[in-house]
Coordinates of C-alpha atoms and ligand atoms in Angstrom, one line a residue:
Chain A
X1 CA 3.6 -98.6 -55.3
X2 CA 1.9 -95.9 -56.3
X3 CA 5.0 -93.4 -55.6
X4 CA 6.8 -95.4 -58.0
X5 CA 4.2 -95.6 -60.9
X6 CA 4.5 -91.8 -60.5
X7 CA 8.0 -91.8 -60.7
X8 CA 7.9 -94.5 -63.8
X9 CA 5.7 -91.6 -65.5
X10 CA 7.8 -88.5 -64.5
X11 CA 11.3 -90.0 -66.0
X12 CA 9.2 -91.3 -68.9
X13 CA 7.8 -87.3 -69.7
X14 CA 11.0 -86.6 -68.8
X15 CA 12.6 -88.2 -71.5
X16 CA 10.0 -87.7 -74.1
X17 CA 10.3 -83.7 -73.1
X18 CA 14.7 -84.2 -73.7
X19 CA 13.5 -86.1 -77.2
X20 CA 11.3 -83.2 -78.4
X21 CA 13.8 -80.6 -77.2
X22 CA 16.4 -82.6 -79.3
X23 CA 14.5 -82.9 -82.5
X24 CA 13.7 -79.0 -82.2
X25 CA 17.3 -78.2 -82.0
X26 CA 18.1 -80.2 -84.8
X27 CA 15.2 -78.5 -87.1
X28 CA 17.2 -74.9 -86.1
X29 CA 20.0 -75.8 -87.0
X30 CA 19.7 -77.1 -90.0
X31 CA 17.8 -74.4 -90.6
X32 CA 21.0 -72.6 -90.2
X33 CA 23.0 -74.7 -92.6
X34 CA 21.8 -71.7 -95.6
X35 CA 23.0 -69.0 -93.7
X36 CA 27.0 -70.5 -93.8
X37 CA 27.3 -70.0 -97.1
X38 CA 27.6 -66.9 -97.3
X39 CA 30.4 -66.9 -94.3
X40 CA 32.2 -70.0 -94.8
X41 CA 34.8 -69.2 -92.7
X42 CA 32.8 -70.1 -89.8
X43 CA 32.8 -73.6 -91.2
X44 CA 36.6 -73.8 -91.7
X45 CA 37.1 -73.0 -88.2
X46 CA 35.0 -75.7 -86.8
X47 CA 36.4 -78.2 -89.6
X48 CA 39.5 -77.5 -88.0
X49 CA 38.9 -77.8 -84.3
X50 CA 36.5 -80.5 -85.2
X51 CA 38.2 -82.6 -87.6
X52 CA 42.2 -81.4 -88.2
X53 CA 42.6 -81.7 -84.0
X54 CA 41.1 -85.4 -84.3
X55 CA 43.5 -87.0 -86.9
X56 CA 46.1 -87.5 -84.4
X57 CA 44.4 -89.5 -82.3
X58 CA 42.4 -91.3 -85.1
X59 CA 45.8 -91.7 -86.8
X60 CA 47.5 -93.7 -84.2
X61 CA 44.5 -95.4 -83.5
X62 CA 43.8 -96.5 -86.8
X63 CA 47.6 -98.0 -87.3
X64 CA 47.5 -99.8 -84.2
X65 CA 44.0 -101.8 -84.7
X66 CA 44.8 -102.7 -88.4
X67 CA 48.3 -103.6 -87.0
X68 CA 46.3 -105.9 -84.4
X69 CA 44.1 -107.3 -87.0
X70 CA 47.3 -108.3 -89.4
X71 CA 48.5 -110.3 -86.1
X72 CA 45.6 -112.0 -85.5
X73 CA 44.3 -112.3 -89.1
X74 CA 48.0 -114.1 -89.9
X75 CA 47.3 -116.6 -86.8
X76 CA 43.7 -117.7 -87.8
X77 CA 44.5 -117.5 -91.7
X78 CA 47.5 -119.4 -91.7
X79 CA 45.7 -122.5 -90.1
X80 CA 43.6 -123.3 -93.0
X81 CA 46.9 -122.0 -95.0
X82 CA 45.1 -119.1 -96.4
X83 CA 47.4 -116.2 -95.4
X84 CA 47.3 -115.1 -98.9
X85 CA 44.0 -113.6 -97.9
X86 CA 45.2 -111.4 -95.0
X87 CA 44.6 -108.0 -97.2
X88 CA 41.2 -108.9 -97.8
X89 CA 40.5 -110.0 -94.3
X90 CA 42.1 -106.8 -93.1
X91 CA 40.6 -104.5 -95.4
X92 CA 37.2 -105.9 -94.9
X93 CA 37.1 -105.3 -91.1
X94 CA 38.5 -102.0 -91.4
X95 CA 36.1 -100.3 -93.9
X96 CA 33.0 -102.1 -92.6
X97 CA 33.2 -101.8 -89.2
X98 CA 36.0 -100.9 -87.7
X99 CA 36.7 -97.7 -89.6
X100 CA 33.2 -96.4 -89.3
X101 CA 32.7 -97.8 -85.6
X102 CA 35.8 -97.1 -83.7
X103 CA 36.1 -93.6 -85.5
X104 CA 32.8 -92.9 -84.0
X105 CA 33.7 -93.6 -80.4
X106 CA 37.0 -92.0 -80.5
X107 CA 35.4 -88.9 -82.2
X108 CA 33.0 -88.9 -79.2
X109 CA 35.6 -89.0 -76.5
X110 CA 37.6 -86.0 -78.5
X111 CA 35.2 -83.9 -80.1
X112 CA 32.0 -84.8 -78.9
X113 CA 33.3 -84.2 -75.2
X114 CA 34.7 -81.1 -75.9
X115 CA 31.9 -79.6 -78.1
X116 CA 29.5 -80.4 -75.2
X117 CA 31.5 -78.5 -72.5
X118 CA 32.5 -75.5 -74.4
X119 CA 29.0 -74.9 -75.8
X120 CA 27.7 -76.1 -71.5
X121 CA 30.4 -73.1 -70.6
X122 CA 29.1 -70.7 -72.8
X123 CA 25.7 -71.1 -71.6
X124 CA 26.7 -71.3 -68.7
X125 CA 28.9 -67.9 -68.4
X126 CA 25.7 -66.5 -70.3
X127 CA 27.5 -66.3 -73.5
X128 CA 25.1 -67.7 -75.3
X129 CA 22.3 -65.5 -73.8
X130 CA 24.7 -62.5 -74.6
X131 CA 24.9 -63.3 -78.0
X132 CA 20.9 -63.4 -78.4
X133 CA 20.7 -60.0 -76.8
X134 CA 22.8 -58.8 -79.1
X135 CA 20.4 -60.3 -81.9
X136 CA 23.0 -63.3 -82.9
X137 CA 21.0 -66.4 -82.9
X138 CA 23.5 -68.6 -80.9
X139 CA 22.2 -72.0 -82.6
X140 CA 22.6 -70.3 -86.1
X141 CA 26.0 -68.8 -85.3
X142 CA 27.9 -71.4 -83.1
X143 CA 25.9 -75.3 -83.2
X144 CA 24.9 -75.3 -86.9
X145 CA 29.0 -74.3 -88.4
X146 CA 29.9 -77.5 -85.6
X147 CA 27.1 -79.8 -86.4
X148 CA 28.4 -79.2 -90.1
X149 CA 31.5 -79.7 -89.4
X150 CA 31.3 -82.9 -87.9
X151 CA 29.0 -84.6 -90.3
X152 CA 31.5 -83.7 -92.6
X153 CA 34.8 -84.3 -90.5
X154 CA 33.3 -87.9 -89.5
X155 CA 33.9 -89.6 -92.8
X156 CA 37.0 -88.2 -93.7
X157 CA 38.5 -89.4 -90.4
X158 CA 37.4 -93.0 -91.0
X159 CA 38.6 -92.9 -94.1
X160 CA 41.9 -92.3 -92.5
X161 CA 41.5 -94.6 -90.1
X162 CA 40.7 -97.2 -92.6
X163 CA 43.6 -96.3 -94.7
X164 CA 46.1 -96.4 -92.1
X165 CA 44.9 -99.7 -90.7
X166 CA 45.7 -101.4 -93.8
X167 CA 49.3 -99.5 -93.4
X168 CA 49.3 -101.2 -90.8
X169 CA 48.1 -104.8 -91.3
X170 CA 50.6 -104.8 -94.8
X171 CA 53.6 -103.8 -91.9
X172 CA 52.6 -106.7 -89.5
X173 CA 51.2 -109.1 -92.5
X174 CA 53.8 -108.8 -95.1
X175 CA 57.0 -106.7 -93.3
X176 CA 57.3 -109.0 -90.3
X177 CA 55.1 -112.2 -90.2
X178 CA 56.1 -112.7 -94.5
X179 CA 53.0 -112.7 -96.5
X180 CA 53.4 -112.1 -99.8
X181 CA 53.2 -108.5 -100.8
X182 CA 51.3 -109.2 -104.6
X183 CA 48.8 -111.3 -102.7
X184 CA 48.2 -109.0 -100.1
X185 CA 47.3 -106.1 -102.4
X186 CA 45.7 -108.2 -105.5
X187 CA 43.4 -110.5 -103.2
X188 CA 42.2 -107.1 -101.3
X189 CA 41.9 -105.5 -105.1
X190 CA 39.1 -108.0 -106.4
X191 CA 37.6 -108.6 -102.7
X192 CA 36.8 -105.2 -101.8
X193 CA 33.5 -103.7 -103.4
X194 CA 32.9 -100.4 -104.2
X195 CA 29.6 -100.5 -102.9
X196 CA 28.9 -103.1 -100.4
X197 CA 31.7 -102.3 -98.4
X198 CA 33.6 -99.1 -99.1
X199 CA 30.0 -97.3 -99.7
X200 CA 28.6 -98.5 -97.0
X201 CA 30.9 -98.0 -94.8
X202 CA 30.9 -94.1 -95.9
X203 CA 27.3 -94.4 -95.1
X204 CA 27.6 -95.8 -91.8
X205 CA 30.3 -93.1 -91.0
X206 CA 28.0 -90.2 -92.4
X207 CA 25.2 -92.0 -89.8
X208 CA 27.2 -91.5 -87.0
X209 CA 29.0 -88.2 -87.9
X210 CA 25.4 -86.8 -87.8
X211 CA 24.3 -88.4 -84.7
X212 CA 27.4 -87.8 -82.4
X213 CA 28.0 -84.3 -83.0
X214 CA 24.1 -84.0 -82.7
X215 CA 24.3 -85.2 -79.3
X216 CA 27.5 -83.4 -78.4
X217 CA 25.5 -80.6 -79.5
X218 CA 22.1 -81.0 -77.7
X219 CA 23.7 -81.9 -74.1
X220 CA 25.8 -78.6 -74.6
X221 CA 23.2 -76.7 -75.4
X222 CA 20.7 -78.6 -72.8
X223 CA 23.2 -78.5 -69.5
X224 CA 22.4 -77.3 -66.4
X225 CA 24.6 -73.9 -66.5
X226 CA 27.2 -75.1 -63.7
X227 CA 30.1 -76.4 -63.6
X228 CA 28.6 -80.0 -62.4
X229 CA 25.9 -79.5 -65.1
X230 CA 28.4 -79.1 -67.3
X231 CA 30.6 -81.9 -66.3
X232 CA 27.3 -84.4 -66.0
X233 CA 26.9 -83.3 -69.7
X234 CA 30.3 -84.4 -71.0
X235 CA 29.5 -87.4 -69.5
X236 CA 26.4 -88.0 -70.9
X237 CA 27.8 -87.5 -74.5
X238 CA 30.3 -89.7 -74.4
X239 CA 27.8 -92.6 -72.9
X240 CA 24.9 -91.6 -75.0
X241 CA 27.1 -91.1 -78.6
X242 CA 28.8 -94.7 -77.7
X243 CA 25.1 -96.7 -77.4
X244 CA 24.3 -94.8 -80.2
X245 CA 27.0 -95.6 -82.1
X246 CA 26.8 -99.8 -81.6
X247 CA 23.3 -100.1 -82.0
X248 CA 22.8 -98.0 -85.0
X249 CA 26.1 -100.0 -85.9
X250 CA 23.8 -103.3 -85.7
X251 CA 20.9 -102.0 -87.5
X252 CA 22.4 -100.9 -90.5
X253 CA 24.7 -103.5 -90.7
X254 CA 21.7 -106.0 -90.4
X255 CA 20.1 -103.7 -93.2
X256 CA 23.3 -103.5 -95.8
X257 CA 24.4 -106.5 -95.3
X258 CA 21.8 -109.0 -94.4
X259 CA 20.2 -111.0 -97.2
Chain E
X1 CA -3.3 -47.9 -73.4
X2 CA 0.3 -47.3 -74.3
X3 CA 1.6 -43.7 -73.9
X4 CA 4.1 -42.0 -76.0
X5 CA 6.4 -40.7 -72.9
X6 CA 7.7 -43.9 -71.8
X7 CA 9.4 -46.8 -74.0
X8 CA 8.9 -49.5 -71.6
X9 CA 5.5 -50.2 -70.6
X10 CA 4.8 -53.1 -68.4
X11 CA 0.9 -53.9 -67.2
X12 CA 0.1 -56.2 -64.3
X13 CA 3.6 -58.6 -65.1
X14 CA 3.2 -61.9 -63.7
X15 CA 6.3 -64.1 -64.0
X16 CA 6.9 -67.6 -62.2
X17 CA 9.5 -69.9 -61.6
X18 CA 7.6 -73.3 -60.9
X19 CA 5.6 -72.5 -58.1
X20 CA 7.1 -69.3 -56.7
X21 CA 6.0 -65.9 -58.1
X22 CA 8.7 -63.9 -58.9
X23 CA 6.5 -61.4 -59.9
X24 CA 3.0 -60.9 -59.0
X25 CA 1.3 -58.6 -60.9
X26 CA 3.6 -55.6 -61.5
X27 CA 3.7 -52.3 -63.5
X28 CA 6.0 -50.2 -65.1
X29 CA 6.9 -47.5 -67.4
X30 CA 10.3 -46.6 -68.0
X31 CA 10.7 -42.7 -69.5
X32 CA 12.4 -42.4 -72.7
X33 CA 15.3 -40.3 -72.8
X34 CA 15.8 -41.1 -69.2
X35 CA 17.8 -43.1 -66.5
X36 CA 15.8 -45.2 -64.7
X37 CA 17.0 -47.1 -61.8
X38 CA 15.2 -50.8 -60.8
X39 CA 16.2 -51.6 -57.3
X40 CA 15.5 -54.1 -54.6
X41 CA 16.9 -56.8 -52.4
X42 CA 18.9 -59.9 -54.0
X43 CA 17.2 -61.9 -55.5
X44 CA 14.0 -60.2 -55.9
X45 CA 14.3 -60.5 -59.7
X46 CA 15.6 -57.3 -60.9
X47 CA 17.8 -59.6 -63.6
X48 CA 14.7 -61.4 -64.4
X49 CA 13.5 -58.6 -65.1
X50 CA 16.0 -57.0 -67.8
X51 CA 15.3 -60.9 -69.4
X52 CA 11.7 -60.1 -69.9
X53 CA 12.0 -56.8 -71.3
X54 CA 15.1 -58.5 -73.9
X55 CA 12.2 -60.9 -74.8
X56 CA 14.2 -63.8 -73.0
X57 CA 11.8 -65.1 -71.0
X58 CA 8.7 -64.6 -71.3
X59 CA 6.3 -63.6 -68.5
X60 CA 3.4 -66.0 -67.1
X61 CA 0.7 -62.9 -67.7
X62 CA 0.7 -59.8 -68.6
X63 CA 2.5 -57.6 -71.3
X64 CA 5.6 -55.9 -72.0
X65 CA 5.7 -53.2 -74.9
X66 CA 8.6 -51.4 -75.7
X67 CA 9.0 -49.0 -78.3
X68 CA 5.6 -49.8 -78.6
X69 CA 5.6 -53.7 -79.4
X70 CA 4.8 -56.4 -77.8
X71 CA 7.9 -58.0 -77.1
X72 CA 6.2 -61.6 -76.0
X73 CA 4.2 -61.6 -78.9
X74 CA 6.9 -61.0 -81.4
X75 CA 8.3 -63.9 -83.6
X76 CA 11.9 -64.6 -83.3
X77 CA 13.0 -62.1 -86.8
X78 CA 11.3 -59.1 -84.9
X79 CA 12.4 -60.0 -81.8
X80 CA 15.9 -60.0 -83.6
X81 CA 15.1 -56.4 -84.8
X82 CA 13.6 -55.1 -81.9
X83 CA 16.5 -56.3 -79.7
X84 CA 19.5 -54.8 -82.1
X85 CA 18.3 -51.5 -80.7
X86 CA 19.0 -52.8 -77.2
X87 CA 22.1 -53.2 -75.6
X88 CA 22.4 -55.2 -72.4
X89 CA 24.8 -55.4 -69.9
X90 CA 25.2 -58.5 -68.1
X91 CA 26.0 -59.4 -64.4
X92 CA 28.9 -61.2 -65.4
X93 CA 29.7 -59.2 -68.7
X94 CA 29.4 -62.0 -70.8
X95 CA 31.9 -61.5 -73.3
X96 CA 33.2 -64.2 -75.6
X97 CA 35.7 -65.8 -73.9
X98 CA 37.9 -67.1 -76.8
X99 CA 38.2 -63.8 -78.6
X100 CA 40.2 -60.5 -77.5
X101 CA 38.7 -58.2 -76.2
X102 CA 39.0 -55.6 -79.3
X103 CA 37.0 -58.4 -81.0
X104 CA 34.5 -58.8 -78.6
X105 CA 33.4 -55.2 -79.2
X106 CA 33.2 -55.6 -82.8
X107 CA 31.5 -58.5 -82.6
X108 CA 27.7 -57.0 -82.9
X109 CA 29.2 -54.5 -85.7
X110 CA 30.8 -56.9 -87.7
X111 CA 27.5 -59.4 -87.0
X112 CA 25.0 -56.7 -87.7
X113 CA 26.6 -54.0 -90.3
X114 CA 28.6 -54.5 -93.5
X115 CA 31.3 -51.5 -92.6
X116 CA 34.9 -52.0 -94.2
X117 CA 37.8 -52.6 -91.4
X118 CA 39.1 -49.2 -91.1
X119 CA 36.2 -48.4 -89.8
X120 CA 35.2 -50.9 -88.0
X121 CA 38.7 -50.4 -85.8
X122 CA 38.2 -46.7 -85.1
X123 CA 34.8 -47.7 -84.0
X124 CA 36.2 -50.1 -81.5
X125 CA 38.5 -47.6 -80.2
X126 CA 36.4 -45.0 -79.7
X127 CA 33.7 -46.9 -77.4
X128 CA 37.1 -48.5 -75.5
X129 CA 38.5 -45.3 -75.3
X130 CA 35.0 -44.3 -73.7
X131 CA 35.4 -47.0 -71.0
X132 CA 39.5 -45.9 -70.3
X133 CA 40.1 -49.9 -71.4
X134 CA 41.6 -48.9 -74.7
X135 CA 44.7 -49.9 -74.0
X136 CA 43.4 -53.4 -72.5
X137 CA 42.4 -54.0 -76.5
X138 CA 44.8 -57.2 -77.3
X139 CA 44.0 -59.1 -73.8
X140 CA 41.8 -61.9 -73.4
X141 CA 38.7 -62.0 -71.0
X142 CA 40.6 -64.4 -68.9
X143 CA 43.0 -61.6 -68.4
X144 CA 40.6 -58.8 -67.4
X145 CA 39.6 -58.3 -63.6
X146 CA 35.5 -58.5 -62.9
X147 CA 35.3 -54.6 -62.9
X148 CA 37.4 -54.7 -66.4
X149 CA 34.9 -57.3 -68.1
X150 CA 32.2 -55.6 -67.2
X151 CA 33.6 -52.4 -69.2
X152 CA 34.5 -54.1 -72.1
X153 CA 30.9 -55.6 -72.1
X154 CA 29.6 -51.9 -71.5
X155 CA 31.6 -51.2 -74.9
X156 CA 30.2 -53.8 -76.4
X157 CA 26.5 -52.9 -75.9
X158 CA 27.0 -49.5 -76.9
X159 CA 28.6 -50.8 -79.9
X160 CA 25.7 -50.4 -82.2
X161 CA 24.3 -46.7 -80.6
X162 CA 21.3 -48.5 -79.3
X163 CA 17.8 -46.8 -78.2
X164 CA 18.3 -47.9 -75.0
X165 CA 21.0 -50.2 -72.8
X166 CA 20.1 -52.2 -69.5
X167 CA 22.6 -52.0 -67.2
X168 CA 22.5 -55.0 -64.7
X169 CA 24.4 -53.8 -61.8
X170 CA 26.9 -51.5 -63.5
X171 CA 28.7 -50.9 -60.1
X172 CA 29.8 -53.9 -58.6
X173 CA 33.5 -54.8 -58.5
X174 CA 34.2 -51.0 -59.5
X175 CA 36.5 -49.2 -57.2
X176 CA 35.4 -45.7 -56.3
X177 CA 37.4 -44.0 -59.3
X178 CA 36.0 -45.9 -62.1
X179 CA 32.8 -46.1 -60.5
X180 CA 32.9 -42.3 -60.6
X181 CA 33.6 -42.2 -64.3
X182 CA 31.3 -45.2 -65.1
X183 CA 28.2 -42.8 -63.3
X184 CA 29.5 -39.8 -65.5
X185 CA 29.7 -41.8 -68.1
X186 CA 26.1 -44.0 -68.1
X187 CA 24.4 -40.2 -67.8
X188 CA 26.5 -38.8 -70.4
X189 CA 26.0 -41.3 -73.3
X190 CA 22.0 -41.0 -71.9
X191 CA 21.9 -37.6 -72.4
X192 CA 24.5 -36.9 -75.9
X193 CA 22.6 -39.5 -77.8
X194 CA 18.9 -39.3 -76.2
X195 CA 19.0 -42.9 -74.5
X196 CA 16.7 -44.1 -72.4
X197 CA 18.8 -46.2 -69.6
X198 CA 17.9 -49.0 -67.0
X199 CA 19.8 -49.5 -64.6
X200 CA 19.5 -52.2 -62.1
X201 CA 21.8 -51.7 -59.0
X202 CA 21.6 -52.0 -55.0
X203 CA 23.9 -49.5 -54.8
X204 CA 21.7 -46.6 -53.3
X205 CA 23.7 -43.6 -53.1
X206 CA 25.1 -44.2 -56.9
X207 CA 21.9 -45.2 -58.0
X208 CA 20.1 -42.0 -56.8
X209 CA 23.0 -39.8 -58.2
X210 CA 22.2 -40.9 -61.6
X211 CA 18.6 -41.9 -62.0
X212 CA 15.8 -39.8 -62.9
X213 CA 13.2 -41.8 -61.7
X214 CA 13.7 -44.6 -59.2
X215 CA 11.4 -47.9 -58.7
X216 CA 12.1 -50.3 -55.7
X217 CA 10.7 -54.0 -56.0
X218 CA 10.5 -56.5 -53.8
X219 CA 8.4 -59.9 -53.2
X220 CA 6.9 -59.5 -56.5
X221 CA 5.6 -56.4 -56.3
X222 CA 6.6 -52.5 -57.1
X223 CA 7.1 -50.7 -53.2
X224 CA 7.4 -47.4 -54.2
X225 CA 8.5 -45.2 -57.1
X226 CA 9.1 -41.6 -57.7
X227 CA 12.3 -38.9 -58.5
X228 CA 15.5 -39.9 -56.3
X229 CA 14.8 -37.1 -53.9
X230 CA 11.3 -38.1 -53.1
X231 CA 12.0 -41.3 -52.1
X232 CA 15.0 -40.4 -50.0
X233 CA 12.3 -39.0 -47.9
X234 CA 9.7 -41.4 -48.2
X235 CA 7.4 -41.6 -45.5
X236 CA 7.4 -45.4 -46.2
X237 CA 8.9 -47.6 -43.6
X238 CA 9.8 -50.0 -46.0
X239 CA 11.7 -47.5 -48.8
X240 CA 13.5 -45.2 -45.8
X241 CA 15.0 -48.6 -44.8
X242 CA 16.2 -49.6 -47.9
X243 CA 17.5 -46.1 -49.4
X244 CA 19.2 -45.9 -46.3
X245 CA 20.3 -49.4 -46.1
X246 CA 19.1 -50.4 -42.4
X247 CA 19.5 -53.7 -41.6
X248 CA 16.0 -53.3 -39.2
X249 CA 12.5 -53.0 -40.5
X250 CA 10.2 -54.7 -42.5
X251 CA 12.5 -55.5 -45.6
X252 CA 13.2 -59.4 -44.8
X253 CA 16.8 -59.5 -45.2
X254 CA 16.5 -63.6 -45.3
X255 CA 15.2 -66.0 -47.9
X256 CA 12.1 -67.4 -46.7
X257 CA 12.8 -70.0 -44.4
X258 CA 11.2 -71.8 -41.2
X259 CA 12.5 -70.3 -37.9
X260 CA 16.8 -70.6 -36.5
X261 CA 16.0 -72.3 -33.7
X262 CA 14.0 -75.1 -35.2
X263 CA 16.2 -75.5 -38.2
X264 CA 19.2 -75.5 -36.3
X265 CA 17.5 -78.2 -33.2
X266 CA 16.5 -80.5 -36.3
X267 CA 12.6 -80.3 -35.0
X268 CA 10.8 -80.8 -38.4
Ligands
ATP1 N1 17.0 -70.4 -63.9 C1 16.4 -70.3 -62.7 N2 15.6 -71.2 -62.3 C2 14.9 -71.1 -61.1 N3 14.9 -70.0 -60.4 C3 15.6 -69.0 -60.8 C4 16.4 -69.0 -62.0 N4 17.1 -67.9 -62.1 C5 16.7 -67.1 -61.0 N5 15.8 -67.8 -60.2 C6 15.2 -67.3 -59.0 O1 14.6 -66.1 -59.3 C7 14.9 -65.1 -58.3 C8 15.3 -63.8 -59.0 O2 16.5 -64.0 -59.6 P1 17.3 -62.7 -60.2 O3 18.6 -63.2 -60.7 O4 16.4 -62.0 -61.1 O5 17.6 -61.8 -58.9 P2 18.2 -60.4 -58.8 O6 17.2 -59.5 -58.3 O7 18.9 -60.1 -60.1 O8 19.3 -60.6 -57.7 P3 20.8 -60.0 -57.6 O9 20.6 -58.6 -57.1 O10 21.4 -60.9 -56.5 O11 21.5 -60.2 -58.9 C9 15.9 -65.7 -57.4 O12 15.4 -65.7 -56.1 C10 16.2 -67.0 -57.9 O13 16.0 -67.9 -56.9
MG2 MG1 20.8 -60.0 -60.8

């Protein structure tokens, strides 16, 4: 009884310690964030293996889920004969949820996973301590330019994913199953707000942009330097980033769009 | 309480991992303008210790000066300082894996000085040339054998002319010609530019061919120091069987552990 009360305590310092740790890396590197101004190029480079190396992945994701959501939109709509309304119904999805959310997860599983293990190798073949001996603080030089870029990256890609879903609900909605192509655009046209929907769903995206590469970051940074550490890590991003990602999914959705 | 002759001054060092003292109370000065070899068993902490001189870690009690700070007092900006007049070479070499290795040298010039490319490149050259690995310039680390890496990484930390370099074993994976012009070569660069040189190795005979002044450590503590000849023939037990690399006497050649028989029989 007592053995486990003490075990109870030990995982709960545990994860308070792993908390404070977090929020301490986070403070460095934004402090960092000043410092790539002066050598954007470091920023590029991450944009690129962060971001450009995503929109494959995001791209084909993105057509197939709006293609799913013309097919099943078209079914449900055309029994209250309101298939007229399939853009909106597509759009909607996309931009408040499905864009932001499903961009997250797959941006965990591509460039969260791989952040975490190359910054767990490079701690764990003592890069990273090289680099401090040689006076280069490592969270300044190589977490802040990838934290950057994907809190950046993260809402471009949804935007793409968004945008390509609707390519791909008008393909399914109006090029096979016949809905009429005017509706389809002008219903979405004076449906879609600017600011409860599209904005907020750049907010949400910016939200989890900041969040997943935060924890891609920290479980990199925070692995036990082996390989297993290293593998356990990946792991942990992915599962961690995902919970992340739905619950803070809930909250702010509760918050935008909950009077 | 620090004196001018030596660079690295460490008083009554206590450092622990958890519960186990890795060191227990040790001191040492390191000679500027000398090489100074740190040796001892695996394992006894002679890495650990190269961390706590770099600032790294930072020891349990005691104090570390060198050049005469304090280097587990300083803040992270003068650690920064202190530390670009150190080079260190790592057990594994540590080079940046997804850069070449021509890059990885000018890595702490290009970081740490605003020269213009030309010079930066004949820079480069010269300290490859200096490790016979100029030609290896356009390969990756993946390419590079363990002796090669380590090499490159000596490049590398001699890359800014520092006031002194730690050498963590230097030797290893060397075979015996480039391990002759890797000894040549620590005591010429510590004597052509007035460095003061740590070098932590096991190997004995290479070791005492090199080093001015030799400490052994081991179980936490400093055994014996003194010029390579005197402790050849130390009277100590302890130092003749380790300079002469004996596999009897009181150096424990195992990790603590309980005894073979009872480990082996399962009797807890
Ligand atoms: N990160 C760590 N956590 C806990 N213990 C450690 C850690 N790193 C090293 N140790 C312990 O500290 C001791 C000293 O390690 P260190 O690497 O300094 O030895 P060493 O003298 O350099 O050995 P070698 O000659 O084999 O390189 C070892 O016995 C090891 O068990
Ligand atoms: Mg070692």
């Amino acid at each position: 009884m007592l053995e486990q009360l003490v075990r109870l305590g030990r995982i709960g310092i545990g994860s308070l310690e792993q908390l404070g740790r977090g929020h301490l890396l986070l403070l460095h590197m934004l402090a960092g964030i000043s410092a790539l101004f002066t050598r954007p190029r470091l920023l590029v480079n991450q944009l690129y293996s962060v971001g450009v190396l995503s929109i494959l992945i995001i791209a084909i994701s993105g057509t197939f889920v709006g293609m799913v959501l013309g097919l099943q939109g078209y079914y449900i709509l055309s029994q209250f004969g309101a298939e007229q309304t399939l853009g909106v119904m597509v759009a909607a999805s996309l931009v408040r949820e499905l864009g932001p959310v499903v961009t997250a997860l797959l941006f965990a599983g591509r460039a969260g996973s791989a952040l975490t293990a190359e910054i767990g190798l490079m701690k764990a073949t003592e890069q990273l301590s090289g680099l401090e001996m040689m006076a280069v603080n490592p969270v300044k030089r190589i977490l802040t330019p990838r934290f950057l870029a994907g809190f950046i990256a993260m809402p471009m890609l949804a935007a793409m994913f968004s945008a390509l879903g609707v390519m791909g609900g008008y393909f399914v909605g109006v090029g096979l199953l016949g809905v009429d192509d005017g509706a389809f655009w002008s219903q979405m046209q004076a449906k879609i707000d600017l600011y409860d929907d599209v904005l907020n769903g750049v907010i949400k995206s910016l939200v989890f942009g900041f969040v997943c590469t935060w924890i891609a970051l920290f479980q990199g940074y925070n692995a036990v330097p082996t390989s297993e550490g290293v593998s356990r890590a990946t792991t942990r991003t992915v599962v961690h980033s995902s919970f992340a990602v739905l619950g803070l999914d809930f909250i702010l959705t509760a918050l935008m769009f909950g009077e | 309480m620090i004196d001018d002759g030596s660079l690295v001054s460490i008083r009554n060092l206590r450092f622990y991992r958890g519960e186990r003292a890795i060191f227990d109370g040790i001191d040492i000065d390191i000679p500027r303008g000398k090489v100074t070899a740190i040796m001892g068993p695996s394992g006894t902490g002679k890495t650990t210790l190269l961390k706590l001189i770099g600032g790294q870690l930072r020891p349990t009690s005691g104090t570390i000066h060198v050049d005469g700070e304090q280097v587990d007092r300083l803040g992270i900006r003068d650690l920064y300082r202190l530390r670009m007049r150190m080079g260190m070479l790592f057990q594994s070499g540590a080079l940046l894996t997804d850069i070449p290795v021509f890059e990885n040298v000018a890595y702490p010039i290009r970081e740490h000085t605003g020269l213009p490319e030309s010079l930066i490149r004949k820079l480069v050259l010269l300290k490859l040339e200096a490790v016979g690995l100029r030609g290896a310039r356009d390969l990756m680390p993946h390419e590079l054998s363990g002796g090669m890496a380590r090499r490159v990484a000596l490049a590398r930390a001699i890359a800014l002319d520092p006031m002194m370099i730690m050498y963590d074993e230097p030797f290893t994976g060397q075979d015996p010609i480039s391990m002759g012009v890797l000894v040549k070569l620590i005591r010429a660069l510590n004597d052509a530019s007035r460095l003061t040189s740590i070098v932590v190795s096991h190997d004995v005979r290479e070791a005492a061919q090199i080093a001015d002044y030799i400490y052994i450590i081991s179980n936490g503590k400093v055994i014996e120091h003194g010029a390579p000849d005197a402790m050849m023939n130390s009277a100590s037990e302890w130092t003749a069987q380790f300079m002469n690399g004996l596999a009897d006497g009181p150096v424990p050649f195992h990790y603590p552990a309980p005894g073979l028989e009872q480990d082996l029989l399962g009797v807890a």
